[in-house]
Tab-separated table of C-alpha atoms and ligand atoms in Angstrom:
chain	number	residue	atom	x	y	z
O	268	MET	CA	24.596	6.052	-5.307
O	269	ARG	CA	24.298	4.271	-1.994
O	270	VAL	CA	20.716	3.449	-1.138
O	271	LEU	CA	18.995	2.085	1.988
O	272	VAL	CA	15.510	0.584	1.682
O	273	ILE	CA	13.561	0.070	4.909
O	274	GLY	CA	11.146	-2.806	5.449
O	275	SER	CA	10.886	-6.542	4.940
O	276	GLY	CA	7.837	-7.285	2.799
O	277	GLY	CA	7.012	-7.989	-0.817
O	278	ARG	CA	6.766	-4.252	-1.438
O	279	GLU	CA	10.315	-3.713	-0.206
O	280	HIS	CA	11.553	-6.684	-2.244
O	281	ALA	CA	10.061	-5.059	-5.351
O	282	LEU	CA	11.581	-1.667	-4.440
O	283	CYS	CA	14.999	-3.298	-3.998
O	284	TRP	CA	14.632	-5.310	-7.211
O	285	SER	CA	13.779	-2.150	-9.149
O	286	ILE	CA	16.476	0.033	-7.561
O	287	ALA	CA	19.068	-2.737	-8.034
O	288	ALA	CA	18.531	-2.441	-11.799
O	289	SER	CA	19.546	1.225	-11.834
O	290	PRO	CA	22.876	2.061	-13.473
O	291	LEU	CA	23.163	4.864	-10.893
O	292	LEU	CA	23.343	2.402	-8.003
O	293	THR	CA	26.677	1.530	-6.403
O	294	LYS	CA	25.416	-0.316	-3.320
O	295	LEU	CA	22.047	-1.277	-1.910
O	296	TRP	CA	21.135	-2.171	1.674
O	297	CYS	CA	17.823	-3.193	3.159
O	298	ALA	CA	16.850	-3.076	6.834
O	299	PRO	CA	15.873	-5.667	7.865
O	300	GLY	CA	15.037	-7.255	4.501
O	301	ASN	CA	14.200	-10.923	3.894
O	302	PRO	CA	15.771	-13.896	2.081
O	303	GLY	CA	14.404	-12.766	-1.301
O	304	ILE	CA	15.751	-9.252	-0.828
O	305	ALA	CA	19.138	-10.742	0.127
O	306	ALA	CA	19.581	-11.729	-3.534
O	307	VAL	CA	19.691	-8.060	-4.628
O	308	ALA	CA	20.692	-6.108	-1.498
O	309	THR	CA	22.752	-6.469	1.649
O	310	CYS	CA	20.302	-7.086	4.485
O	311	ILE	CA	21.146	-5.524	7.830
O	312	PRO	CA	19.541	-6.627	11.097
O	313	ILE	CA	17.972	-3.318	12.085
O	314	GLY	CA	14.211	-3.194	12.557
O	315	ALA	CA	12.112	-0.767	10.501
O	316	MET	CA	11.078	1.067	13.691
O	317	ASP	CA	14.569	1.470	15.145
O	318	ILE	CA	14.898	4.982	13.795
O	319	ALA	CA	17.975	5.979	15.799
O	320	ALA	CA	19.882	2.903	14.605
O	321	LEU	CA	18.758	3.463	10.993
O	322	VAL	CA	19.945	7.090	11.044
O	323	ALA	CA	23.281	6.001	12.547
O	324	PHE	CA	23.674	3.305	9.885
O	325	ALA	CA	22.820	5.753	7.096
O	326	ARG	CA	25.308	8.293	8.425
O	327	ASP	CA	28.103	5.762	8.990
O	328	ASN	CA	27.643	4.293	5.526
O	329	ALA	CA	27.305	7.575	3.617
O	330	ILE	CA	23.849	6.650	2.328
O	331	ASP	CA	22.678	8.987	-0.471
O	332	LEU	CA	19.012	8.020	-0.357
O	333	VAL	CA	16.720	6.296	2.153
O	334	VAL	CA	13.515	4.692	0.843
O	335	PRO	CA	11.083	3.648	3.594
O	336	GLY	CA	8.512	1.057	2.499
O	337	PRO	CA	5.970	0.751	5.336
O	338	GLU	CA	3.882	3.447	6.984
O	339	ALA	CA	4.817	2.852	10.625
O	340	PRO	CA	8.340	4.372	10.495
O	341	LEU	CA	6.983	7.304	8.446
O	342	VAL	CA	4.267	7.999	10.984
O	343	ALA	CA	6.955	7.683	13.680
O	344	GLY	CA	9.047	10.386	11.974
O	345	ILE	CA	11.816	8.578	10.101
O	346	ALA	CA	11.864	11.179	7.316
O	347	ASP	CA	12.254	13.987	9.864
O	348	ALA	CA	15.091	12.133	11.590
O	349	MET	CA	16.915	11.479	8.304
O	350	GLU	CA	16.393	15.071	7.190
O	351	ALA	CA	17.808	16.339	10.493
O	352	ALA	CA	20.886	14.190	9.816
O	353	GLY	CA	21.172	15.605	6.284
O	354	ILE	CA	20.236	12.322	4.587
O	355	PRO	CA	17.725	12.460	1.707
O	356	CYS	CA	14.678	10.315	2.448
O	357	CYS	CA	11.954	9.604	-0.110
O	358	GLY	CA	9.017	9.637	2.256
O	359	PRO	CA	6.771	12.120	4.027
O	360	THR	CA	7.603	13.803	7.317
O	361	GLN	CA	5.592	12.841	10.376
O	362	ALA	CA	3.375	15.878	9.820
O	363	ALA	CA	2.681	14.895	6.192
O	364	ALA	CA	2.259	11.189	7.038
O	365	GLN	CA	-0.840	12.162	9.012
O	366	LEU	CA	-2.608	11.686	5.677
O	367	GLU	CA	-2.334	8.002	6.539
O	368	GLY	CA	-2.026	8.122	10.308
O	369	SER	CA	-5.237	10.012	11.009
O	370	LYS	CA	-8.506	9.579	9.135
O	371	THR	CA	-9.821	12.817	10.638
O	372	PHE	CA	-6.820	14.748	9.369
O	373	THR	CA	-7.417	13.500	5.821
O	374	LYS	CA	-11.097	14.365	5.992
O	375	GLU	CA	-10.227	17.891	7.146
O	376	ILE	CA	-7.811	18.261	4.230
O	377	CYS	CA	-10.576	17.089	1.880
O	378	ASP	CA	-13.038	19.605	3.277
O	379	ALA	CA	-10.501	22.452	3.156
O	380	ALA	CA	-9.470	21.709	-0.437
O	381	GLY	CA	-12.856	20.680	-1.832
O	382	ILE	CA	-11.730	17.122	-2.565
O	383	PRO	CA	-14.543	14.698	-3.414
O	384	THR	CA	-14.996	12.155	-0.603
O	385	ALA	CA	-17.743	10.486	1.467
O	386	ARG	CA	-19.608	12.717	3.956
O	387	TRP	CA	-18.335	12.045	7.444
O	388	GLU	CA	-18.534	12.735	11.168
O	389	ARG	CA	-16.093	11.993	13.968
O	390	PHE	CA	-17.039	10.764	17.429
O	391	GLU	CA	-15.086	10.443	20.647
O	392	ASP	CA	-18.163	9.480	22.599
O	393	VAL	CA	-19.731	6.019	22.238
O	394	ALA	CA	-23.270	7.163	23.008
O	395	ALA	CA	-23.088	9.954	20.421
O	396	ALA	CA	-21.735	7.548	17.803
O	397	ARG	CA	-24.520	5.052	18.513
O	398	ALA	CA	-27.170	7.775	18.361
O	399	PHE	CA	-25.820	8.962	15.004
O	400	VAL	CA	-26.090	5.435	13.579
O	401	ARG	CA	-29.698	5.109	14.785
O	402	ARG	CA	-30.535	8.485	13.248
O	403	ARG	CA	-28.886	7.835	9.887
O	404	GLY	CA	-29.577	4.122	9.405
O	405	ALA	CA	-27.514	1.702	7.324
O	406	PRO	CA	-25.462	1.359	5.209
O	407	LEU	CA	-22.641	3.233	6.942
O	408	VAL	CA	-18.908	2.811	7.209
O	409	VAL	CA	-17.313	2.825	10.676
O	410	LYS	CA	-13.581	3.495	10.943
O	411	ALA	CA	-11.156	3.539	13.843
O	412	ASP	CA	-9.488	6.956	13.661
O	413	GLY	CA	-5.890	5.754	14.107
O	414	LEU	CA	-3.723	3.104	12.450
O	415	ALA	CA	-5.187	-0.393	12.635
O	416	ALA	CA	-2.997	-2.378	10.221
O	417	GLY	CA	-5.548	-1.905	7.444
O	418	LYS	CA	-8.248	-3.617	9.489
O	419	GLY	CA	-9.985	-0.751	11.264
O	420	VAL	CA	-12.819	-0.325	8.744
O	421	VAL	CA	-16.265	-1.914	8.884
O	422	VAL	CA	-18.673	-1.473	5.986
O	423	ALA	CA	-21.891	-1.956	7.924
O	424	LEU	CA	-24.848	-2.984	5.811
O	425	THR	CA	-27.165	-3.039	8.834
O	426	GLU	CA	-27.625	-0.756	11.818
O	427	ASP	CA	-26.722	-3.629	14.163
O	428	ALA	CA	-23.438	-4.202	12.367
O	429	ALA	CA	-22.571	-0.508	12.690
O	430	LEU	CA	-23.406	-0.513	16.403
O	431	ALA	CA	-21.357	-3.671	16.953
O	432	ALA	CA	-18.383	-2.073	15.185
O	433	ILE	CA	-18.619	1.013	17.403
O	434	ASP	CA	-18.710	-1.169	20.533
O	435	ALA	CA	-15.760	-3.262	19.383
O	436	MET	CA	-13.608	-0.239	18.494
O	437	MET	CA	-14.549	2.233	21.226
O	438	ASP	CA	-15.506	-0.001	24.181
O	439	ALA	CA	-13.590	-3.249	23.680
O	440	ARG	CA	-10.694	-1.324	22.032
O	441	ILE	CA	-9.902	-4.178	19.685
O	442	PHE	CA	-7.507	-1.795	17.895
O	443	GLY	CA	-6.209	-0.270	21.118
O	444	GLU	CA	-5.987	3.518	21.275
O	445	SER	CA	-6.696	3.732	17.522
O	446	GLY	CA	-10.327	3.232	18.533
O	447	ALA	CA	-10.453	6.149	20.981
O	448	ALA	CA	-12.314	7.974	18.219
O	449	VAL	CA	-14.255	6.712	15.220
O	450	VAL	CA	-15.159	8.295	11.913
O	451	ILE	CA	-18.555	7.320	10.514
O	452	GLU	CA	-19.000	7.820	6.783
O	453	GLU	CA	-21.553	7.725	4.030
O	454	CYS	CA	-21.219	4.407	2.144
O	455	LEU	CA	-19.996	4.960	-1.423
O	456	THR	CA	-20.653	2.503	-4.230
O	457	GLY	CA	-18.760	1.810	-7.439
O	458	ASP	CA	-15.550	0.153	-8.611
O	459	GLU	CA	-12.652	0.563	-6.234
O	460	VAL	CA	-9.143	1.292	-7.513
O	461	SER	CA	-5.899	2.416	-5.930
O	462	MET	CA	-3.886	5.115	-7.626
O	463	PHE	CA	-0.349	6.132	-6.787
O	464	ALA	CA	1.565	9.353	-7.340
O	465	LEU	CA	5.168	10.240	-6.681
O	466	CYS	CA	5.222	13.671	-5.017
O	467	ASP	CA	7.927	16.251	-4.360
O	468	GLY	CA	5.930	18.522	-2.071
O	469	THR	CA	4.557	20.579	-4.958
O	470	HIS	CA	4.370	18.406	-8.069
O	471	ALA	CA	3.066	14.909	-8.626
O	472	VAL	CA	3.769	12.271	-11.266
O	473	PRO	CA	1.291	9.407	-11.656
O	474	LEU	CA	2.676	5.947	-10.867
O	475	GLY	CA	-0.362	4.149	-12.227
O	476	SER	CA	-3.310	2.382	-10.725
O	477	ALA	CA	-4.079	-1.135	-9.579
O	478	GLN	CA	-7.004	-3.037	-8.177
O	479	ASP	CA	-6.370	-4.923	-4.965
O	480	HIS	CA	-8.384	-7.888	-3.627
O	481	LYS	CA	-8.725	-7.308	0.084
O	482	ARG	CA	-10.875	-10.256	1.172
O	483	VAL	CA	-9.091	-13.490	1.921
O	484	GLY	CA	-11.360	-15.755	-0.147
O	485	ASP	CA	-12.378	-16.218	-3.772
O	486	GLY	CA	-15.373	-14.156	-4.833
O	487	ASP	CA	-14.416	-11.487	-2.277
O	488	THR	CA	-15.491	-13.517	0.738
O	489	GLY	CA	-14.100	-13.851	4.261
O	490	PRO	CA	-12.205	-11.382	6.398
O	491	ASN	CA	-10.249	-8.369	5.156
O	492	THR	CA	-6.516	-8.743	4.664
O	493	GLY	CA	-3.619	-6.509	3.704
O	494	GLY	CA	-4.348	-7.513	0.098
O	495	MET	CA	-4.412	-10.932	-1.579
O	496	GLY	CA	-3.419	-9.857	-5.073
O	497	CYS	CA	-3.807	-7.168	-7.659
O	498	TYR	CA	-3.370	-6.336	-11.308
O	499	ALA	CA	-2.556	-3.334	-13.464
O	500	PRO	CA	-3.516	-1.453	-15.511
O	501	THR	CA	-7.134	-1.107	-14.428
O	502	PRO	CA	-9.538	-0.938	-17.402
O	503	MET	CA	-12.223	0.861	-15.351
O	504	PHE	CA	-9.795	3.728	-14.599
O	505	GLY	CA	-8.669	5.088	-17.962
O	506	ALA	CA	-6.514	8.114	-18.755
O	507	ASP	CA	-9.443	10.546	-18.408
O	508	LEU	CA	-10.328	9.361	-14.913
O	509	GLU	CA	-6.677	9.327	-13.878
O	510	GLN	CA	-6.378	12.917	-15.069
O	511	ALA	CA	-9.534	13.845	-13.141
O	512	ALA	CA	-8.168	12.227	-9.975
O	513	MET	CA	-4.798	13.985	-10.371
O	514	ASP	CA	-6.544	17.356	-10.856
O	515	ARG	CA	-9.300	17.015	-8.255
O	516	ILE	CA	-7.678	14.856	-5.578
O	517	ILE	CA	-3.872	14.551	-5.716
O	518	ARG	CA	-2.856	18.110	-6.705
O	519	PRO	CA	-5.321	19.902	-4.373
O	520	THR	CA	-4.061	17.699	-1.534
O	521	LEU	CA	-0.450	18.682	-2.231
O	522	ALA	CA	-1.424	22.339	-2.385
O	523	GLU	CA	-3.327	22.155	0.902
O	524	MET	CA	-0.509	20.255	2.639
O	525	ALA	CA	2.050	22.802	1.443
O	526	ARG	CA	-0.221	25.636	2.582
O	527	ARG	CA	-0.270	24.048	6.051
O	528	GLY	CA	3.514	23.866	6.128
O	529	ALA	CA	3.567	20.063	5.779
O	530	PRO	CA	4.468	19.457	2.113
O	531	PHE	CA	4.045	15.829	1.079
O	532	ARG	CA	7.103	14.133	-0.394
O	533	GLY	CA	7.125	10.488	-1.320
O	534	ILE	CA	4.489	8.133	-2.601
O	535	LEU	CA	0.895	9.134	-2.126
O	536	TYR	CA	-1.564	6.251	-2.397
O	537	ALA	CA	-5.174	7.222	-2.984
O	538	GLY	CA	-7.862	4.597	-2.477
O	539	LEU	CA	-10.663	5.694	-4.802
O	540	MET	CA	-14.277	4.760	-5.343
O	541	LEU	CA	-15.315	5.332	-8.954
O	542	THR	CA	-18.820	6.584	-8.255
O	543	ALA	CA	-21.446	7.766	-10.720
O	544	ASP	CA	-20.271	11.302	-9.824
O	545	GLY	CA	-16.615	10.566	-10.608
O	546	PRO	CA	-13.692	9.361	-8.499
O	547	LYS	CA	-14.063	9.986	-4.762
O	548	LEU	CA	-11.349	9.557	-2.178
O	549	ILE	CA	-11.806	6.695	0.300
O	550	GLU	CA	-8.480	7.064	2.029
O	551	PHE	CA	-4.881	8.108	1.614
O	552	ASN	CA	-1.823	6.127	2.483
O	553	ALA	CA	1.594	7.732	2.728
O	554	ARG	CA	3.460	4.885	0.991
O	555	PHE	CA	3.262	2.339	-1.779
O	556	GLY	CA	0.636	-0.384	-1.493
O	557	ASP	CA	1.574	-3.989	-0.943
O	558	PRO	CA	1.066	-5.905	-3.305
O	559	GLU	CA	0.343	-2.943	-5.617
O	560	CYS	CA	3.983	-1.835	-5.567
O	561	GLN	CA	5.166	-5.199	-6.876
O	562	VAL	CA	2.786	-5.067	-9.837
O	563	LEU	CA	3.290	-1.396	-10.710
O	564	LEU	CA	7.078	-1.618	-10.620
O	565	LEU	CA	6.980	-4.605	-12.991
O	566	ARG	CA	5.434	-2.263	-15.558
O	567	LEU	CA	7.927	0.577	-15.002
O	568	ARG	CA	10.285	1.020	-17.938
O	569	SER	CA	12.089	4.114	-16.562
O	570	ASP	CA	14.818	4.011	-13.945
O	571	LEU	CA	13.109	4.331	-10.536
O	572	LEU	CA	16.118	5.764	-8.710
O	573	PRO	CA	16.331	9.206	-10.407
O	574	ALA	CA	12.573	9.585	-9.938
O	575	LEU	CA	12.874	8.962	-6.178
O	576	LEU	CA	15.759	11.434	-6.010
O	577	ALA	CA	13.810	14.065	-7.933
O	578	ALA	CA	10.960	13.645	-5.432
O	579	CYS	CA	13.397	14.379	-2.581
O	580	ASP	CA	14.853	17.372	-4.410
O	581	GLY	CA	11.562	19.014	-5.399
O	582	GLU	CA	12.341	18.426	-9.083
O	583	LEU	CA	9.408	16.426	-10.380
O	584	ALA	CA	7.852	19.310	-12.357
O	585	HIS	CA	8.981	18.014	-15.748
O	586	PHE	CA	9.622	14.421	-14.843
O	587	ASP	CA	8.064	11.767	-17.027
O	588	LEU	CA	7.937	8.063	-16.318
O	589	ARG	CA	7.669	5.503	-19.084
O	590	TRP	CA	5.801	2.236	-18.738
O	591	HIS	CA	5.753	-1.125	-20.446
O	592	GLY	CA	2.624	-2.074	-22.375
O	593	GLY	CA	0.644	-5.155	-21.473
O	594	ALA	CA	-0.520	-6.192	-18.040
O	595	ALA	CA	0.961	-7.293	-14.745
O	596	ILE	CA	-0.584	-9.317	-11.964
O	597	GLY	CA	0.468	-10.338	-8.465
O	598	VAL	CA	-0.976	-13.289	-6.559
O	599	VAL	CA	-0.293	-13.352	-2.831
O	600	MET	CA	0.527	-16.741	-1.333
O	601	ALA	CA	-0.307	-16.706	2.365
O	602	ALA	CA	0.289	-19.164	5.176
O	603	ARG	CA	-2.675	-21.329	6.175
O	604	GLY	CA	-4.626	-19.526	8.895
O	605	TYR	CA	-4.018	-16.023	7.506
O	606	PRO	CA	-5.237	-13.416	8.397
O	607	ASP	CA	-6.191	-14.547	11.924
O	608	ALA	CA	-3.472	-17.031	12.920
O	609	PRO	CA	-1.013	-17.846	10.128
O	610	GLU	CA	0.986	-21.034	10.688
O	611	ARG	CA	4.709	-20.526	10.709
O	612	GLY	CA	7.662	-22.704	9.884
O	613	SER	CA	6.519	-24.751	6.881
O	614	GLU	CA	9.056	-25.243	4.093
O	615	ILE	CA	8.536	-23.668	0.663
O	616	ARG	CA	10.022	-25.565	-2.287
O	617	GLY	CA	10.046	-24.969	-6.012
O	618	LEU	CA	10.796	-21.252	-5.906
O	619	ALA	CA	13.622	-21.511	-8.444
O	620	ALA	CA	11.394	-23.367	-10.895
O	621	ALA	CA	8.686	-20.708	-10.563
O	622	GLU	CA	11.152	-17.856	-10.958
O	623	ALA	CA	12.575	-19.410	-14.125
O	624	MET	CA	9.207	-19.229	-15.894
O	625	PRO	CA	8.905	-16.523	-18.577
O	626	GLY	CA	7.612	-13.171	-17.352
O	627	VAL	CA	7.506	-14.361	-13.727
O	628	GLN	CA	8.919	-12.583	-10.698
O	629	VAL	CA	8.467	-13.927	-7.167
O	630	PHE	CA	8.763	-11.388	-4.375
O	631	HIS	CA	9.327	-12.562	-0.812
O	632	ALA	CA	7.458	-11.159	2.187
O	633	GLY	CA	7.119	-13.334	5.297
O	634	THR	CA	9.959	-15.770	4.634
O	635	VAL	CA	13.065	-16.822	6.543
O	636	ALA	CA	15.989	-18.975	5.487
O	637	ASP	CA	16.821	-21.710	8.007
O	638	ALA	CA	20.331	-22.880	8.906
O	639	ASP	CA	20.362	-25.165	5.854
O	640	GLY	CA	19.263	-22.375	3.522
O	641	ARG	CA	15.729	-23.733	3.155
O	642	ILE	CA	13.031	-21.097	2.789
O	643	ARG	CA	10.286	-21.267	5.409
O	644	ALA	CA	7.075	-19.348	6.066
O	645	ALA	CA	7.455	-16.714	8.780
O	646	GLY	CA	4.462	-14.456	8.361
O	647	GLY	CA	0.913	-14.122	7.048
O	648	ARG	CA	1.512	-12.965	3.510
O	649	VAL	CA	4.559	-14.966	2.485
O	650	LEU	CA	5.118	-14.504	-1.274
O	651	THR	CA	3.787	-12.309	-4.078
O	652	VAL	CA	3.935	-14.358	-7.255
O	653	CYS	CA	3.905	-11.852	-10.108
O	654	ALA	CA	3.841	-12.101	-13.866
O	655	THR	CA	3.630	-9.816	-16.854
O	656	GLY	CA	1.931	-10.619	-20.147
O	657	ALA	CA	0.706	-9.029	-23.345
O	658	THR	CA	-2.823	-9.176	-21.933
O	659	LEU	CA	-4.297	-9.612	-18.473
O	660	PRO	CA	-5.405	-13.214	-19.169
O	661	ALA	CA	-1.868	-14.038	-20.329
O	662	ALA	CA	-0.347	-12.463	-17.209
O	663	ARG	CA	-2.875	-14.264	-15.023
O	664	ASP	CA	-2.149	-17.650	-16.609
O	665	ALA	CA	1.614	-17.120	-16.191
O	666	ALA	CA	1.249	-16.118	-12.537
O	667	TYR	CA	-0.937	-19.116	-11.665
O	668	ALA	CA	1.398	-21.465	-13.540
O	669	ALA	CA	4.177	-20.134	-11.299
O	670	VAL	CA	1.982	-20.544	-8.200
O	671	ASP	CA	1.427	-24.172	-9.214
O	672	ALA	CA	5.167	-24.689	-9.600
O	673	ILE	CA	5.686	-23.709	-5.966
O	674	ASP	CA	5.569	-26.719	-3.676
O	675	TRP	CA	4.060	-25.426	-0.445
O	676	PRO	CA	1.052	-27.421	0.776
O	677	GLU	CA	0.722	-25.221	3.869
O	678	GLY	CA	0.178	-22.097	1.731
O	679	PHE	CA	-2.867	-20.855	-0.140
O	680	CYS	CA	-3.872	-18.102	-2.549
O	681	ARG	CA	-6.961	-16.697	-4.182
O	682	ARG	CA	-7.606	-18.205	-7.595
O	683	ASP	CA	-9.577	-15.275	-8.994
O	684	ILE	CA	-7.165	-12.327	-8.951
O	685	GLY	CA	-8.194	-9.945	-11.719
O	686	HIS	CA	-11.767	-11.228	-11.871
O	687	ARG	CA	-13.387	-7.808	-12.133
O	688	ALA	CA	-11.313	-6.832	-15.154
O	689	LEU	CA	-11.486	-10.305	-16.728
O	690	ALA	CA	-15.296	-10.272	-16.525
O	691	ARG	CA	-15.595	-7.029	-18.483
B	886	AMP	P1	-9.468	1.020	4.258
B	886	AMP	O1	-8.898	0.059	5.280
B	886	AMP	O2	-9.616	2.413	4.732
B	886	AMP	O3	-8.798	0.838	2.934
B	886	AMP	O4	-10.938	0.530	3.992
B	886	AMP	C1	-11.204	-0.790	3.747
B	886	AMP	C2	-12.284	-0.891	2.721
B	886	AMP	O5	-13.508	-0.377	3.207
B	886	AMP	C3	-12.029	-0.067	1.489
B	886	AMP	O6	-11.155	-0.705	0.628
B	886	AMP	C4	-13.426	0.051	0.928
B	886	AMP	O7	-13.773	-1.130	0.239
B	886	AMP	C5	-14.277	0.142	2.153
B	886	AMP	N1	-14.663	1.532	2.423
B	886	AMP	C6	-14.007	2.449	3.162
B	886	AMP	N2	-14.676	3.618	3.188
B	886	AMP	C7	-15.795	3.446	2.455
B	886	AMP	C8	-16.918	4.273	2.115
B	886	AMP	N3	-17.032	5.530	2.563
B	886	AMP	N4	-17.884	3.749	1.339
B	886	AMP	C9	-17.792	2.466	0.918
B	886	AMP	N5	-16.781	1.641	1.198
B	886	AMP	C10	-15.778	2.117	1.961
B	887	LIG	N1	-2.797	-3.475	-0.439
B	887	LIG	C1	-3.280	-2.466	0.403
B	887	LIG	C2	-2.293	-1.697	1.143
B	887	LIG	O1	-1.112	-1.771	0.907
B	887	LIG	O2	-2.702	-0.956	2.024
């Protein structure tokens, strides 16, 4: 099989690493990839959003399967374009990717299918949004309706904070047109977990759950990020809750999407709040999480490639995935200044020493190799340093030992990944 992975982050490195281990694989490409991915795939200099060039490459190179990592090309219709060219693509069509692209769309699906989620209202008018906040009072959650790189959500504990968020999104347009409308939600409380399911339009197979750490600083302080680390499995989300979420959230969503003529194929990511009334949906994403993908794939014992193919072919009904026991953890190393203004260009040393440590896997994200082959920081989140272990504390200790083996003074990480599970 000839496979093309699209993207350049830690998630795509993990996808390539996992697919590269498949005995079914004959050749693997990644567009555009990164220096870590280059160790397991041929990187091609085509951007993830250059859909026409990606389709042409896939056609010219007789690609059997395309695996998009990030949401932006999915929302822009890469799966539709590949399908039109007769190339299997393990990702949702543009219509199905609205589950991530539009918060209103997801809320309407929830209402239509009776899926448990926070009560909500949508506003296109600033004055109406402000009046609603004054009427309801805090806490409330204010969300830009469109894509905002994971940053368009404000959990407002006071009325003033909610009003400020509305002004920033709708008036100042800090997220551009994504703030033309806002969704204002009831604030849910409980443990937060992310669950993932591989979907074929009708059937879904669980890919496990993980708990991300979205704030930049230890103790969940500072601004939100794309995710500073995560671990799996999640002790607060056992088999019974996973079953409940599959039955009450994932499967009804697939049924409703199919009923609307937009069946969802690919990886469905459900952000859940484990409330006193059971799991409730916070949001969907139409892709794997990053860094959740890295950690979940480390625990996958089955071959990923036939599972992705079965998702494309509508053949997941009797598909079973097997998993390793024990725990996995991923610690994101970011460039100083992340998330606001990450510094670029600093050299990262010691990667080989870290990678040689038992149970450790280092996935690259924002890295480049310079003319001398030295690895340098080129983005906000730069590495995901992952480890597996018999227990979560063992995995955590291995991951931080690997972090300490990496010589990169200009980088930083959170030191408390896994704290909610470790404190239990
Ligand atoms: P998102 O970018 O949609 O993942 O949201 C960012 C974070 O906001 C989530 O991870 C939650 O912690 C929080 N959040 C979103 N919606 C709600 C809600 N209705 N109640 C409480 N917290 C929420
Ligand atoms: N780690 C969160 C995300 O991928 O959206």
